[in-house]
Structure formats: structure tokens, C-alpha cells
PDB file of C-alpha atoms in Angstrom:
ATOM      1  CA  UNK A   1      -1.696  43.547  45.478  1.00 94.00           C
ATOM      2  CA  UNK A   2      -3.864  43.531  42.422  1.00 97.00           C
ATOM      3  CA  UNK A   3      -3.287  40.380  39.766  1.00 97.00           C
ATOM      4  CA  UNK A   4      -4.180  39.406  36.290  1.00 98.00           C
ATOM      5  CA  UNK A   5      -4.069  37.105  34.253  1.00 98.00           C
ATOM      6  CA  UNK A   6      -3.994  35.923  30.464  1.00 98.00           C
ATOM      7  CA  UNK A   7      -4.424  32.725  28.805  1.00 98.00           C
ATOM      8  CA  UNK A   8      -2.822  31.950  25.372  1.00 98.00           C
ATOM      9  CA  UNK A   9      -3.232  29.583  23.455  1.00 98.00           C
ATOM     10  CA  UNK A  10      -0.588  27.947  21.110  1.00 98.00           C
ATOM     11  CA  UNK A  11       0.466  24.584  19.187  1.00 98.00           C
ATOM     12  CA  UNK A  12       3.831  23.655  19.516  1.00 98.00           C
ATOM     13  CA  UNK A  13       6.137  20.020  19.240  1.00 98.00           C
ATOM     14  CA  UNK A  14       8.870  18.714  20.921  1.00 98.00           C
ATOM     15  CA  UNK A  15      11.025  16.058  22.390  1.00 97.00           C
ATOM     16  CA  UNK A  16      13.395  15.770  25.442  1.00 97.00           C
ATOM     17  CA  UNK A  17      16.895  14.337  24.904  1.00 96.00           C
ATOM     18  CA  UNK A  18      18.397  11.526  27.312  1.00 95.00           C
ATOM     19  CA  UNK A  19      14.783  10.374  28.421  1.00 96.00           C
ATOM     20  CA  UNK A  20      13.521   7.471  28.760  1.00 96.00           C
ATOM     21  CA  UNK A  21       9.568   7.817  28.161  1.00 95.00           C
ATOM     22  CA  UNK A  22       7.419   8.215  25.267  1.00 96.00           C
ATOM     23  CA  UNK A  23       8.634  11.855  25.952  1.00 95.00           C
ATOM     24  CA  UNK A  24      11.931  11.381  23.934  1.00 96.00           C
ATOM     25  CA  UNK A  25       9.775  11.216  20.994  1.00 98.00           C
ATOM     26  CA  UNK A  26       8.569  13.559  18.342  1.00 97.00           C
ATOM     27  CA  UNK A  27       5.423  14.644  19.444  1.00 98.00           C
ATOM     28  CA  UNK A  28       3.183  17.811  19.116  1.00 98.00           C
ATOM     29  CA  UNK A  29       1.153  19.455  22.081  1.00 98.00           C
ATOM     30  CA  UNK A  30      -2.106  22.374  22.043  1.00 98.00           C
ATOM     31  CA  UNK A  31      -0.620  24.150  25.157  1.00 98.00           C
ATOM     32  CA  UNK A  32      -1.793  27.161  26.568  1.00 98.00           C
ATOM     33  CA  UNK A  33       0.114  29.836  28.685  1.00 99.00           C
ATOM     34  CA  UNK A  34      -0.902  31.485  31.340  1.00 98.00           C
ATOM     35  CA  UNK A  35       0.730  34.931  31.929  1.00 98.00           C
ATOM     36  CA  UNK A  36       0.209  36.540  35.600  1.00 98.00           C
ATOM     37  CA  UNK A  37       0.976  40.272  36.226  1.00 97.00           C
ATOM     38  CA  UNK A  38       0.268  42.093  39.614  1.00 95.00           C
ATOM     39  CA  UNK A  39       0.941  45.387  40.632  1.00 93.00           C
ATOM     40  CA  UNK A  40       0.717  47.178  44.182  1.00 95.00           C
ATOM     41  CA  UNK A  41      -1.869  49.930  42.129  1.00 95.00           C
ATOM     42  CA  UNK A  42      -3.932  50.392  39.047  1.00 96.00           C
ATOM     43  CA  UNK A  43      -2.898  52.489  36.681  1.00 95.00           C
ATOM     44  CA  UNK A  44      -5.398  55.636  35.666  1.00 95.00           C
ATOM     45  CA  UNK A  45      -8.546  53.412  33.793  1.00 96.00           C
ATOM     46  CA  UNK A  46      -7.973  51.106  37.248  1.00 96.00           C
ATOM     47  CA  UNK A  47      -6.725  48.226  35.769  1.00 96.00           C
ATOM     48  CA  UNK A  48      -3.257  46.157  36.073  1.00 96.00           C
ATOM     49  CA  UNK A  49      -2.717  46.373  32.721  1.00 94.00           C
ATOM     50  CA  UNK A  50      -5.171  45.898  29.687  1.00 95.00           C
ATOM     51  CA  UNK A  51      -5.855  42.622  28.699  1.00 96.00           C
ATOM     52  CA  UNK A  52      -5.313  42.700  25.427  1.00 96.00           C
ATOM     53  CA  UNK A  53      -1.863  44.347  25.842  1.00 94.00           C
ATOM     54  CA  UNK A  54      -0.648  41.250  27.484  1.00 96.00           C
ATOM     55  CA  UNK A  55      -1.828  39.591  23.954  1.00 96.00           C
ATOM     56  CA  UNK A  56      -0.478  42.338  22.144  1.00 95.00           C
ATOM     57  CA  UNK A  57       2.475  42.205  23.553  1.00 94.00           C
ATOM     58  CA  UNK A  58       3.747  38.316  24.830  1.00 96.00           C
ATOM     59  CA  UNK A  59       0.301  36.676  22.840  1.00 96.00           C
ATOM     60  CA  UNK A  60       2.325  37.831  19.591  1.00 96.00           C
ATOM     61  CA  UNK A  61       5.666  36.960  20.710  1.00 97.00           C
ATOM     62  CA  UNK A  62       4.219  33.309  21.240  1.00 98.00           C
ATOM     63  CA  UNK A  63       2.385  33.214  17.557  1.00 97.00           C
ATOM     64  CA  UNK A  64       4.612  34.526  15.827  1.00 96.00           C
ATOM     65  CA  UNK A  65       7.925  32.269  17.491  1.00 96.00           C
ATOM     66  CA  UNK A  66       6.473  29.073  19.491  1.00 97.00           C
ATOM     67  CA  UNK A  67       3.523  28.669  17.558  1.00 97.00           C
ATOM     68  CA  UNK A  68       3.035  26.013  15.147  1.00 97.00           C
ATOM     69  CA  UNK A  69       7.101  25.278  15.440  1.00 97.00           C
ATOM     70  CA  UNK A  70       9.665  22.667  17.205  1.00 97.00           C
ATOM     71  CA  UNK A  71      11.144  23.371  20.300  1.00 98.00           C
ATOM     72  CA  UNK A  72      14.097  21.517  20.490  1.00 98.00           C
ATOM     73  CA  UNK A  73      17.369  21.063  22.118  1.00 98.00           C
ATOM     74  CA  UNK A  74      20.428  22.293  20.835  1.00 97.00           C
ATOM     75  CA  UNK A  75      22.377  18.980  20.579  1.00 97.00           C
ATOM     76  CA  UNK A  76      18.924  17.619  19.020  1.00 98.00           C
ATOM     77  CA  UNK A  77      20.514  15.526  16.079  1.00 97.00           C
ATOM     78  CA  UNK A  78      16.689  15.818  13.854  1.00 97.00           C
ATOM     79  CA  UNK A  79      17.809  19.805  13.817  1.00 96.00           C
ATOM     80  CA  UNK A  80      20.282  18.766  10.683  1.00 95.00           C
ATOM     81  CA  UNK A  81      17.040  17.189   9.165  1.00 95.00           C
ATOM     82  CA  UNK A  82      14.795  20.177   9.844  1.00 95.00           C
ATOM     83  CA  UNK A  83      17.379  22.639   8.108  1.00 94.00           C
ATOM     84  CA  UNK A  84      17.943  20.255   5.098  1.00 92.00           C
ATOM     85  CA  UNK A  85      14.128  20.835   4.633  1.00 92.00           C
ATOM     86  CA  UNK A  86      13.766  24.346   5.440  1.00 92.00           C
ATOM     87  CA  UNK A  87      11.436  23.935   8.571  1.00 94.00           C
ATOM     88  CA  UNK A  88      11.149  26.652  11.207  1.00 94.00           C
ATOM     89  CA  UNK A  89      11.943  25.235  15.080  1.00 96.00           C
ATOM     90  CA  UNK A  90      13.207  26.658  18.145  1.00 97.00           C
ATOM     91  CA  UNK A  91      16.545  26.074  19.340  1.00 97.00           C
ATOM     92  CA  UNK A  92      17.269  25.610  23.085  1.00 97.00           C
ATOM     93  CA  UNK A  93      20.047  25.546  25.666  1.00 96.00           C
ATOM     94  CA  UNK A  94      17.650  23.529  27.553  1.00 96.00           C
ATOM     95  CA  UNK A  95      15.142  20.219  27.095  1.00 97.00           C
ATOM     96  CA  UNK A  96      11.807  21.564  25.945  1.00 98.00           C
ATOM     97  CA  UNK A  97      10.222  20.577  28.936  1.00 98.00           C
ATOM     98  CA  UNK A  98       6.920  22.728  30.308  1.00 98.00           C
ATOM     99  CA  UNK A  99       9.274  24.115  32.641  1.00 98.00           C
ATOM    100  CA  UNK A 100      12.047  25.633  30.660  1.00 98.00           C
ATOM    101  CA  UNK A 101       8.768  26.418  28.381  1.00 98.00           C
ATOM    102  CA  UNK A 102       7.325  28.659  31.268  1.00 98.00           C
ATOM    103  CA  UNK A 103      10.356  30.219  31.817  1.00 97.00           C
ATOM    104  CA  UNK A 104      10.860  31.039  27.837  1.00 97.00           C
ATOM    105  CA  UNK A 105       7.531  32.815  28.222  1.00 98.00           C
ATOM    106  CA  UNK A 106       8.005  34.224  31.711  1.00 97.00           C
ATOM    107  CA  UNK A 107      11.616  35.665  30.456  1.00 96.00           C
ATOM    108  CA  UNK A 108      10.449  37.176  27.205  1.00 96.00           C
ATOM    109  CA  UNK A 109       7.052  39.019  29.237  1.00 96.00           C
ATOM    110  CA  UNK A 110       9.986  40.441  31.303  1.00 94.00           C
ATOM    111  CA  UNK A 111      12.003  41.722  28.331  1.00 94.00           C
ATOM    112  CA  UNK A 112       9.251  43.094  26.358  1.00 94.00           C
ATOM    113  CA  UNK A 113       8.270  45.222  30.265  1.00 93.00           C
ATOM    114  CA  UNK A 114       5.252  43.389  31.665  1.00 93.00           C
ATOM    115  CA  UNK A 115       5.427  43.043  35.492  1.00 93.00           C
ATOM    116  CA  UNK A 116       4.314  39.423  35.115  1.00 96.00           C
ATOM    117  CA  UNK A 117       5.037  37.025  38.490  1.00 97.00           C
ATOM    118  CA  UNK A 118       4.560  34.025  36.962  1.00 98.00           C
ATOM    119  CA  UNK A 119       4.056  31.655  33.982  1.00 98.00           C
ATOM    120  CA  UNK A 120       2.481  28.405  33.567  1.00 99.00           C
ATOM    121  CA  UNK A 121       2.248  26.618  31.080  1.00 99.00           C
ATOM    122  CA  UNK A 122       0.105  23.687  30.297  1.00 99.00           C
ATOM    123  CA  UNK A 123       0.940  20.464  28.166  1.00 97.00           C
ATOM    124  CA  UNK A 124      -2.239  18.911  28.381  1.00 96.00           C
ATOM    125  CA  UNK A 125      -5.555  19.425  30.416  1.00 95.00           C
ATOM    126  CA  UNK A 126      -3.933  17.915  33.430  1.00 97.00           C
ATOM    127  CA  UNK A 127      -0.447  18.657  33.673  1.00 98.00           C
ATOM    128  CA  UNK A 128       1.008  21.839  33.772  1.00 98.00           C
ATOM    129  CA  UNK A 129       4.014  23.443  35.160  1.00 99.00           C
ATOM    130  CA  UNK A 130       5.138  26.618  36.712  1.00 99.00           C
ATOM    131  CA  UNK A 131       7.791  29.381  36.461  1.00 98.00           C
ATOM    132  CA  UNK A 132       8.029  32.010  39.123  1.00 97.00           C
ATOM    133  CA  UNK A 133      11.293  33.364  40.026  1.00 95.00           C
ATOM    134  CA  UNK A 134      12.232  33.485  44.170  1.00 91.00           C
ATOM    135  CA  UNK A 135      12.697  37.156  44.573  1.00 88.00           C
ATOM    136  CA  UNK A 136      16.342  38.406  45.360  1.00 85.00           C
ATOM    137  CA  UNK A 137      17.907  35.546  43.567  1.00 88.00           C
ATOM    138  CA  UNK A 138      19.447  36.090  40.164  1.00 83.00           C
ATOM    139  CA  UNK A 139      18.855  33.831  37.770  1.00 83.00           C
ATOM    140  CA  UNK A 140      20.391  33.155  34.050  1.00 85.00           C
ATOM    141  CA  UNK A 141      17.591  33.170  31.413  1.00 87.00           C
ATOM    142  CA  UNK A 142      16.544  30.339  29.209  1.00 89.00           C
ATOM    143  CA  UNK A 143      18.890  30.700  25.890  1.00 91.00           C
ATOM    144  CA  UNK A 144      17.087  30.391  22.654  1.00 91.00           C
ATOM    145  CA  UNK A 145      17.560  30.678  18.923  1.00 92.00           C
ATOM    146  CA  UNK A 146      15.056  30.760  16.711  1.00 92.00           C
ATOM    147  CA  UNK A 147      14.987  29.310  12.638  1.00 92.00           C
ATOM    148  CA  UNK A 148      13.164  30.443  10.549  1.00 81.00           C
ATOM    149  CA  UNK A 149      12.915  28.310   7.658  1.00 76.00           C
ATOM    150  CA  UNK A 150      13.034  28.373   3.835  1.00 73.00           C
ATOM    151  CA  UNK A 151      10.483  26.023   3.070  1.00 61.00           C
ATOM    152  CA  UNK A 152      10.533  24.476  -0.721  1.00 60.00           C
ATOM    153  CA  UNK A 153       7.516  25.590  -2.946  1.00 61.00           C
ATOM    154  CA  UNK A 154       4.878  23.873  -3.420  1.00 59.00           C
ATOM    155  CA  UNK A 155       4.574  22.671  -7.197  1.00 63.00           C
ATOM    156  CA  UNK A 156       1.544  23.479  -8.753  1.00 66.00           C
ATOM    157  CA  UNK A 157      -0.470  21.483 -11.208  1.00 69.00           C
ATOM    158  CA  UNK A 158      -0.296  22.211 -14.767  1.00 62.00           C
TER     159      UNK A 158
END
């Protein structure tokens, strides 16, 4: 079995519903993702797959949807506030925890045809979490639905 892997970095906030920590608060994060693929052979150059196709391909998915946004529950009541100003987020079925983050990540990878085995993701330099499914056993994928925004103009100076 050959594996490799890809880290990606990203900025994102978020808060968890129905907790009791300092969690349940708005708060922002510089996580990074780390995407593993493996395959039983190389392909023709000898490699897994080409780094920079895993950024290509799941790096831009990140910056372009969980970059720089809120990820936030559905039932989130500051989602009302967020559209009323025209900022981007993330909607979720699910809290915005590292580990339905890692499976966001892992899920997407999967749709977009990398043979990734796992996903972790990290909240801070010392905690992390980790999505790798159990082989054979079907699972339903994180639900997601992403805003983009209208955000006002910004007045200029006459």
C-alpha cells in the first residue's frame, strides 16, 4: 500500500450549539487539513497521485467554500444576522465540530474522485480530530449548504 498525504491550510469560525464551554461561542480557528490517499500501485510517473492535484482539486474546494467563512449549524439563530448583513457562512446538518469538519473534507475528496482514507483536521497545534470511514459500512454524508453573501459596499470618501 503506497500513501500520501497533503496539508491545507485554511481560516475558518464557528460555534457548537447546546454546549456548555467557551466552545458555544463565536470564535475563529487557523486549521489545517490533512488529506491522506493510498493506493495498492503508482500510477505511470510512480506516484499516488500528484501533489498538487490533491490542492488542485480538494485545496480549492476548501478556499474557495470553508475558507475565511462560518461554519455553523443549521438551527444556529446568528444565521438570521449573517443574512441581514450579507455575510458568506456554511450551513450544517451537524455542530461544526473538527469531526463533522473532517468528514466535510473527507466526503467532498470522495466526490470530486480522490482515493483519500482519511481526513484530519486540526483546530489548533494540539488538538486535532480524525475521519476515516470503517470499510463495508455505509455511512450518510455530512449535509451542507453553503451562502454566499451579498456584502454592502463599501462607501468611499469624497
Amino acid at each position: 500500500m503506497f500513501r500520501v498525504t497533503k496539508e491545507i491550510h485554511f481560516c475558518y469560525g464557528h460555534r457548537l450549539l447546546n454546549y456548555a464551554g467557551k466552545c458555544r461561542n463565536l470564535h475563529g480557528h487557523n486549521g489545517k487539513a490533512v488529506v491522506t490517499v493510498e493506493t495498492e500501485t503508482l500510477d505511470a510517473l510512480g506516484m499516488v497521485v500528484d501533489f498538487s492535484e490533491i490542492k488542485r482539486v480538494i485545496g480549492k474546494w476548501i478556499d474557495d467554500t470553508l475558507d475565511h467563512r462560518m461554519l455553523l449549524h443549521r438551527d444556529d439563530p446568528i444565521i438570521a444576522e449573517l443574512l441581514r448583513q450579507g455575510e458568506p457562512f456554511v450551513e450544517l446538518d451537524a455542530n461544526p465540530t473538527a469531526e463533522t469538519i473532517a468528514r466535510l473534507i473527507f466526503d467532498r475528496a470522495v466526490e470530486h474522485g480522490l482515493p483519500v482514507t482519511e481526513v484530519t483536521l486540526w483546530e489548533t497545534e494540539n488538538s486535532f480530530a480524525t475521519y476515516r470511514p470503517t470499510p463495508g459500512v455505509p455511512t450518510k454524508p455530512v449535509a451542507m449548504r453553503e451562502v454566499a453573501g451579498n456584502p454592502a459596499p463599501v462607501p468611499t470618501r469624497a
